[in-house]
């Protein structure tokens, strides 16, 4: 397979390398903020921390290797390392969408069953959800690898699954089924939120008004987290649709299109920190303190974030 001209390769290294650096740095900010600031020690933020760890690992472990294979148009590496890359790739993709599923469950209880939220979703429950999430993701990645793979002499996709139905099932289990579940949960949440908003507007009771302010904050958080889910689906749907259609019909598209769709999906790992900074004032305040180095000048773990 022919390589790209030198100038194109240099530009690709700069562009795709920037995506990798921004992904690592942005998610490292989120990880540091949630771990350091006690105000951010909430079940929802623990789930966001797990998602940030997944995105950070994509930037640190997947994107650098994908950079070489995308730019050089060929993958020269030992078979065992190629399989390790596949395990990590599948595991992290699975982990990201399972984290989003856990977040959608958290938002369901916060909005639809607010009185039961603190008993149903707490730090202990969030920890169990994260543990199960990562265990399932790693086991699934290992299972996909041992189901029958081969490695060509020079293959840009690194590994090709022998049985097309395996790839389709993988796409359904890692993306389509969880995506449908999440969409269903968020539709339910927004229907309940609209009903709550109408009830608040139709009452003058001060106690309800007071409780409504908390509910309003939860609804705002839910909208923000729903935006994160939407961006994830927009980023990865083209890639998984292409992969499913390709393996069902044996239709092949140019390698450049394949790589573009893959990078478009992986770039989602870079987006989430920007969403947090845009919508959450406390994350903005935390990011400013971390970037300025203020947290290294004293103990600010108990600082009141905006």
CSV table of C-alpha atoms in Angstrom, one decimal:
chain,number,residue,atom,x,y,z
A,1,UNK,CA,0.0,0.0,0.0
A,2,UNK,CA,1.5,3.3,-1.0
A,3,UNK,CA,2.4,5.9,1.6
A,4,UNK,CA,1.2,9.4,1.6
A,5,UNK,CA,3.4,12.3,0.4
A,6,UNK,CA,5.8,13.7,3.0
A,7,UNK,CA,4.0,17.0,3.4
A,8,UNK,CA,0.7,15.2,3.9
A,9,UNK,CA,2.2,12.9,6.5
A,10,UNK,CA,3.7,15.8,8.4
A,11,UNK,CA,0.3,17.6,8.5
A,12,UNK,CA,-1.4,14.4,9.6
A,13,UNK,CA,1.1,13.9,12.4
A,14,UNK,CA,0.5,17.5,13.6
A,15,UNK,CA,-3.3,17.3,13.4
A,16,UNK,CA,-3.8,13.8,14.8
A,17,UNK,CA,-1.0,14.3,17.3
A,18,UNK,CA,-2.8,17.4,18.6
A,19,UNK,CA,-6.0,15.3,19.1
A,20,UNK,CA,-4.0,12.8,21.1
A,21,UNK,CA,-2.3,15.5,23.3
A,22,UNK,CA,-5.6,17.4,23.9
A,23,UNK,CA,-7.3,14.1,24.8
A,24,UNK,CA,-4.6,13.2,27.4
A,25,UNK,CA,-4.4,16.7,28.9
A,26,UNK,CA,-8.1,17.4,29.0
A,27,UNK,CA,-9.1,14.2,30.6
A,28,UNK,CA,-6.1,14.4,33.0
A,29,UNK,CA,-7.6,17.8,34.2
A,30,UNK,CA,-11.0,16.0,34.8
A,31,UNK,CA,-9.3,13.2,36.7
A,32,UNK,CA,-7.2,15.6,38.9
A,33,UNK,CA,-10.2,17.8,39.6
A,34,UNK,CA,-12.6,15.0,40.7
A,35,UNK,CA,-9.9,13.3,42.8
A,36,UNK,CA,-8.5,16.5,44.4
A,37,UNK,CA,-11.5,18.7,45.2
A,38,UNK,CA,-13.8,17.2,47.8
A,39,UNK,CA,-16.8,19.2,46.5
A,40,UNK,CA,-16.6,17.0,43.4
A,41,UNK,CA,-16.8,13.8,45.4
A,42,UNK,CA,-20.3,12.8,44.3
A,43,UNK,CA,-21.6,9.6,42.8
A,44,UNK,CA,-22.2,11.3,39.4
A,45,UNK,CA,-18.7,12.7,39.4
A,46,UNK,CA,-17.2,9.3,40.2
A,47,UNK,CA,-18.9,8.0,37.1
A,48,UNK,CA,-17.5,11.0,35.1
A,49,UNK,CA,-14.1,10.1,36.6
A,50,UNK,CA,-14.4,6.6,35.3
A,51,UNK,CA,-15.4,7.9,31.8
A,52,UNK,CA,-12.4,10.4,31.9
A,53,UNK,CA,-10.0,7.5,32.8
A,54,UNK,CA,-11.3,5.6,29.8
A,55,UNK,CA,-10.9,8.6,27.5
A,56,UNK,CA,-7.4,9.3,29.0
A,57,UNK,CA,-6.3,5.8,28.2
A,58,UNK,CA,-7.7,6.1,24.6
A,59,UNK,CA,-5.4,9.2,24.2
A,60,UNK,CA,-2.4,7.6,25.8
A,61,UNK,CA,-2.6,4.0,24.5
A,62,UNK,CA,-4.8,3.9,21.4
A,63,UNK,CA,-4.3,7.2,19.6
A,64,UNK,CA,-0.4,7.1,19.4
A,65,UNK,CA,-0.5,3.7,17.7
A,66,UNK,CA,-3.4,4.6,15.5
A,67,UNK,CA,-1.4,7.7,14.5
A,68,UNK,CA,1.4,5.6,13.0
A,69,UNK,CA,-0.9,3.2,11.2
A,70,UNK,CA,-3.0,6.0,9.8
A,71,UNK,CA,-0.1,8.1,8.5
A,72,UNK,CA,2.2,5.3,7.3
A,73,UNK,CA,-0.8,3.5,5.8
A,74,UNK,CA,0.6,0.2,7.0
A,75,UNK,CA,1.0,-1.6,10.3
A,76,UNK,CA,4.4,-3.2,11.0
A,77,UNK,CA,4.3,-4.8,14.4
A,78,UNK,CA,4.4,-8.2,16.0
A,79,UNK,CA,1.2,-10.2,16.1
A,80,UNK,CA,1.1,-10.3,19.9
A,81,UNK,CA,1.3,-6.5,20.2
A,82,UNK,CA,-1.4,-6.2,17.6
A,83,UNK,CA,-3.7,-8.4,19.6
A,84,UNK,CA,-3.0,-6.4,22.8
A,85,UNK,CA,-3.9,-3.3,20.9
A,86,UNK,CA,-7.2,-4.8,19.9
A,87,UNK,CA,-8.0,-5.9,23.5
A,88,UNK,CA,-7.3,-2.4,24.7
A,89,UNK,CA,-9.3,-0.8,21.9
A,90,UNK,CA,-12.4,-2.9,22.3
A,91,UNK,CA,-12.2,-2.8,26.1
A,92,UNK,CA,-12.0,1.0,26.2
A,93,UNK,CA,-14.8,1.5,23.7
A,94,UNK,CA,-17.0,-0.9,25.7
A,95,UNK,CA,-16.0,0.9,28.9
A,96,UNK,CA,-16.9,4.3,27.5
A,97,UNK,CA,-20.4,3.3,26.5
A,98,UNK,CA,-21.0,1.3,29.8
A,99,UNK,CA,-19.9,4.4,31.7
A,100,UNK,CA,-22.5,6.4,29.8
A,101,UNK,CA,-25.1,3.8,30.6
A,102,UNK,CA,-24.3,4.0,34.3
A,103,UNK,CA,-24.5,7.8,34.1
A,104,UNK,CA,-27.9,7.5,32.5
A,105,UNK,CA,-29.1,5.3,35.3
A,106,UNK,CA,-27.8,7.8,37.8
A,107,UNK,CA,-29.7,10.6,36.1
A,108,UNK,CA,-32.8,8.5,36.0
A,109,UNK,CA,-32.9,8.2,39.8
A,110,UNK,CA,-31.9,11.9,40.3
A,111,UNK,CA,-34.7,13.2,38.1
A,112,UNK,CA,-37.4,10.6,38.1
A,113,UNK,CA,-37.1,9.3,41.7
A,114,UNK,CA,-35.3,12.2,43.6
A,115,UNK,CA,-36.6,11.0,47.0
A,116,UNK,CA,-34.9,7.6,46.6
A,117,UNK,CA,-31.8,8.9,44.8
A,118,UNK,CA,-29.5,9.2,47.8
A,119,UNK,CA,-30.4,5.6,49.0
A,120,UNK,CA,-30.2,4.1,45.5
A,121,UNK,CA,-27.1,5.9,44.2
A,122,UNK,CA,-24.3,6.6,46.6
A,123,UNK,CA,-20.5,6.4,46.5
A,124,UNK,CA,-20.6,2.6,47.3
A,125,UNK,CA,-23.0,1.9,44.5
A,126,UNK,CA,-21.1,4.1,42.1
A,127,UNK,CA,-17.9,2.1,43.0
A,128,UNK,CA,-19.6,-1.2,42.3
A,129,UNK,CA,-21.0,0.1,39.0
A,130,UNK,CA,-17.5,1.2,38.0
A,131,UNK,CA,-15.9,-2.1,39.0
A,132,UNK,CA,-18.5,-4.1,37.1
A,133,UNK,CA,-18.2,-1.8,34.1
A,134,UNK,CA,-14.4,-2.2,33.8
A,135,UNK,CA,-14.5,-6.0,34.5
A,136,UNK,CA,-17.1,-6.6,31.8
A,137,UNK,CA,-15.2,-4.4,29.4
A,138,UNK,CA,-11.8,-6.2,29.9
A,139,UNK,CA,-13.4,-9.6,29.7
A,140,UNK,CA,-15.3,-8.7,26.5
A,141,UNK,CA,-12.1,-7.4,24.9
A,142,UNK,CA,-10.2,-10.6,25.8
A,143,UNK,CA,-13.1,-12.7,24.6
A,144,UNK,CA,-13.2,-11.0,21.2
A,145,UNK,CA,-9.5,-11.5,20.8
A,146,UNK,CA,-9.6,-15.3,21.3
A,147,UNK,CA,-12.6,-15.9,19.0
A,148,UNK,CA,-10.6,-16.3,15.9
A,149,UNK,CA,-8.3,-13.6,14.5
A,150,UNK,CA,-5.5,-13.4,12.0
A,151,UNK,CA,-2.9,-10.8,11.2
A,152,UNK,CA,-1.7,-10.0,7.7
A,153,UNK,CA,1.8,-8.9,6.6
A,154,UNK,CA,0.8,-5.3,6.2
A,155,UNK,CA,-2.7,-4.6,7.4
A,156,UNK,CA,-3.9,-1.1,8.3
A,157,UNK,CA,-6.7,-2.4,10.4
A,158,UNK,CA,-4.1,-4.5,12.3
A,159,UNK,CA,-6.5,-7.4,12.9
A,160,UNK,CA,-9.3,-8.8,10.8
A,161,UNK,CA,-12.0,-11.0,12.3
A,162,UNK,CA,-12.5,-14.2,10.3
A,163,UNK,CA,-16.3,-14.5,10.8
A,164,UNK,CA,-18.3,-11.4,9.6
A,165,UNK,CA,-21.1,-12.2,12.0
A,166,UNK,CA,-18.7,-11.9,14.9
A,167,UNK,CA,-18.0,-8.3,13.9
A,168,UNK,CA,-21.7,-7.5,13.6
A,169,UNK,CA,-22.4,-9.1,17.0
A,170,UNK,CA,-19.6,-7.1,18.5
A,171,UNK,CA,-20.9,-3.9,17.1
A,172,UNK,CA,-24.4,-4.6,18.5
A,173,UNK,CA,-23.1,-5.6,21.9
A,174,UNK,CA,-20.6,-2.8,22.3
A,175,UNK,CA,-22.6,0.0,20.7
A,176,UNK,CA,-26.1,-0.4,19.3
A,177,UNK,CA,-27.8,-2.2,22.2
A,178,UNK,CA,-26.4,0.1,24.9
A,179,UNK,CA,-27.1,3.1,22.8
A,180,UNK,CA,-30.8,2.1,22.4
A,181,UNK,CA,-31.0,1.5,26.2
A,182,UNK,CA,-29.5,5.0,26.9
A,183,UNK,CA,-31.8,6.7,24.5
A,184,UNK,CA,-34.8,5.0,26.1
A,185,UNK,CA,-33.7,6.1,29.6
A,186,UNK,CA,-33.1,9.7,28.6
A,187,UNK,CA,-36.4,9.9,26.8
A,188,UNK,CA,-38.1,8.7,29.9
A,189,UNK,CA,-36.1,11.3,32.0
A,190,UNK,CA,-37.1,14.2,29.8
A,191,UNK,CA,-40.8,13.2,29.8
A,192,UNK,CA,-40.7,13.1,33.6
A,193,UNK,CA,-38.8,16.4,33.8
A,194,UNK,CA,-41.4,18.1,31.6
A,195,UNK,CA,-44.1,16.8,33.8
A,196,UNK,CA,-42.3,18.1,36.9
A,197,UNK,CA,-41.8,21.5,35.4
A,198,UNK,CA,-45.5,21.8,34.6
A,199,UNK,CA,-46.4,20.8,38.2
A,200,UNK,CA,-44.1,23.5,39.6
A,201,UNK,CA,-45.6,26.1,37.4
A,202,UNK,CA,-49.1,25.3,38.5
A,203,UNK,CA,-48.4,25.6,42.2
A,204,UNK,CA,-47.6,28.5,44.6
A,205,UNK,CA,-46.4,26.4,47.5
A,206,UNK,CA,-43.2,27.8,48.8
A,207,UNK,CA,-41.9,24.4,50.0
A,208,UNK,CA,-42.4,22.9,46.5
A,209,UNK,CA,-40.7,26.0,45.0
A,210,UNK,CA,-37.7,25.4,47.4
A,211,UNK,CA,-37.4,21.8,46.4
A,212,UNK,CA,-37.8,22.7,42.8
A,213,UNK,CA,-34.5,24.6,42.8
A,214,UNK,CA,-32.7,21.3,43.6
A,215,UNK,CA,-34.7,19.5,40.9
A,216,UNK,CA,-33.8,22.3,38.5
A,217,UNK,CA,-30.1,21.8,39.1
A,218,UNK,CA,-30.5,18.0,38.6
A,219,UNK,CA,-32.3,18.6,35.3
A,220,UNK,CA,-29.5,21.0,34.1
A,221,UNK,CA,-26.9,18.3,35.0
A,222,UNK,CA,-29.0,15.7,33.2
A,223,UNK,CA,-29.2,17.9,30.0
A,224,UNK,CA,-25.4,18.3,30.1
A,225,UNK,CA,-24.8,14.6,30.5
A,226,UNK,CA,-27.3,13.9,27.7
A,227,UNK,CA,-25.3,16.2,25.5
A,228,UNK,CA,-22.2,14.1,26.3
A,229,UNK,CA,-24.1,11.0,25.2
A,230,UNK,CA,-25.4,12.6,22.0
A,231,UNK,CA,-21.8,13.6,21.1
A,232,UNK,CA,-20.7,10.1,21.7
A,233,UNK,CA,-23.4,8.6,19.5
A,234,UNK,CA,-22.7,11.2,16.7
A,235,UNK,CA,-19.0,10.4,16.8
A,236,UNK,CA,-19.2,6.6,16.8
A,237,UNK,CA,-22.4,5.8,14.9
A,238,UNK,CA,-20.9,6.3,11.4
A,239,UNK,CA,-18.0,3.9,12.2
A,240,UNK,CA,-20.2,1.1,13.7
A,241,UNK,CA,-22.7,1.4,10.9
A,242,UNK,CA,-19.9,1.2,8.3
A,243,UNK,CA,-18.4,-1.8,10.0
A,244,UNK,CA,-21.7,-3.7,10.3
A,245,UNK,CA,-22.7,-3.0,6.7
A,246,UNK,CA,-19.2,-3.9,5.5
A,247,UNK,CA,-19.2,-7.3,7.2
A,248,UNK,CA,-22.8,-8.1,6.2
A,249,UNK,CA,-22.4,-7.2,2.5
A,250,UNK,CA,-18.7,-7.7,1.9
A,251,UNK,CA,-18.7,-4.1,0.6
A,252,UNK,CA,-15.3,-2.4,1.0
A,253,UNK,CA,-14.6,1.3,1.2
A,254,UNK,CA,-11.2,3.1,0.7
A,255,UNK,CA,-8.8,2.8,3.7
A,256,UNK,CA,-8.8,6.6,4.0
A,257,UNK,CA,-12.5,6.6,4.7
A,258,UNK,CA,-12.1,3.8,7.2
A,259,UNK,CA,-9.4,5.7,9.0
A,260,UNK,CA,-11.4,8.9,8.9
A,261,UNK,CA,-14.4,7.3,10.5
A,262,UNK,CA,-12.3,5.6,13.2
A,263,UNK,CA,-10.5,8.9,14.1
A,264,UNK,CA,-13.8,10.7,14.1
A,265,UNK,CA,-15.1,8.2,16.7
A,266,UNK,CA,-11.9,8.3,18.8
A,267,UNK,CA,-11.9,12.1,18.8
A,268,UNK,CA,-14.9,11.9,21.1
A,269,UNK,CA,-12.6,11.2,23.9
A,270,UNK,CA,-11.2,14.7,23.5
A,271,UNK,CA,-14.6,16.5,23.6
A,272,UNK,CA,-15.9,15.7,27.1
A,273,UNK,CA,-13.6,18.0,29.1
A,274,UNK,CA,-14.6,20.9,26.9
A,275,UNK,CA,-18.3,20.1,27.6
A,276,UNK,CA,-17.6,20.1,31.4
A,277,UNK,CA,-15.8,23.4,31.2
A,278,UNK,CA,-18.6,25.0,29.1
A,279,UNK,CA,-21.6,23.8,31.2
A,280,UNK,CA,-20.2,23.4,34.8
A,281,UNK,CA,-18.9,26.5,36.6
A,282,UNK,CA,-17.3,24.3,39.3
A,283,UNK,CA,-15.3,22.4,36.7
A,284,UNK,CA,-14.2,25.7,35.2
A,285,UNK,CA,-13.0,26.9,38.6
A,286,UNK,CA,-11.3,23.6,39.3
A,287,UNK,CA,-9.5,23.6,35.9
A,288,UNK,CA,-8.3,27.2,36.4
A,289,UNK,CA,-6.8,26.3,39.8
A,290,UNK,CA,-5.1,23.2,38.4
A,291,UNK,CA,-3.7,24.9,35.2
A,292,UNK,CA,-2.5,27.9,37.2
A,293,UNK,CA,-0.7,25.6,39.6
A,294,UNK,CA,-2.6,27.0,42.6
A,295,UNK,CA,-3.2,23.5,44.0
A,296,UNK,CA,0.5,23.0,44.4
A,297,UNK,CA,0.9,26.2,46.6
A,298,UNK,CA,-1.3,25.0,49.4
A,299,UNK,CA,-4.2,22.7,50.5
A,300,UNK,CA,-7.2,23.7,48.5
A,301,UNK,CA,-9.0,20.4,48.5
A,302,UNK,CA,-11.9,21.9,50.6
A,303,UNK,CA,-12.1,25.0,48.5
A,304,UNK,CA,-15.7,26.1,47.6
A,305,UNK,CA,-15.9,25.9,43.8
A,306,UNK,CA,-18.3,28.2,42.0
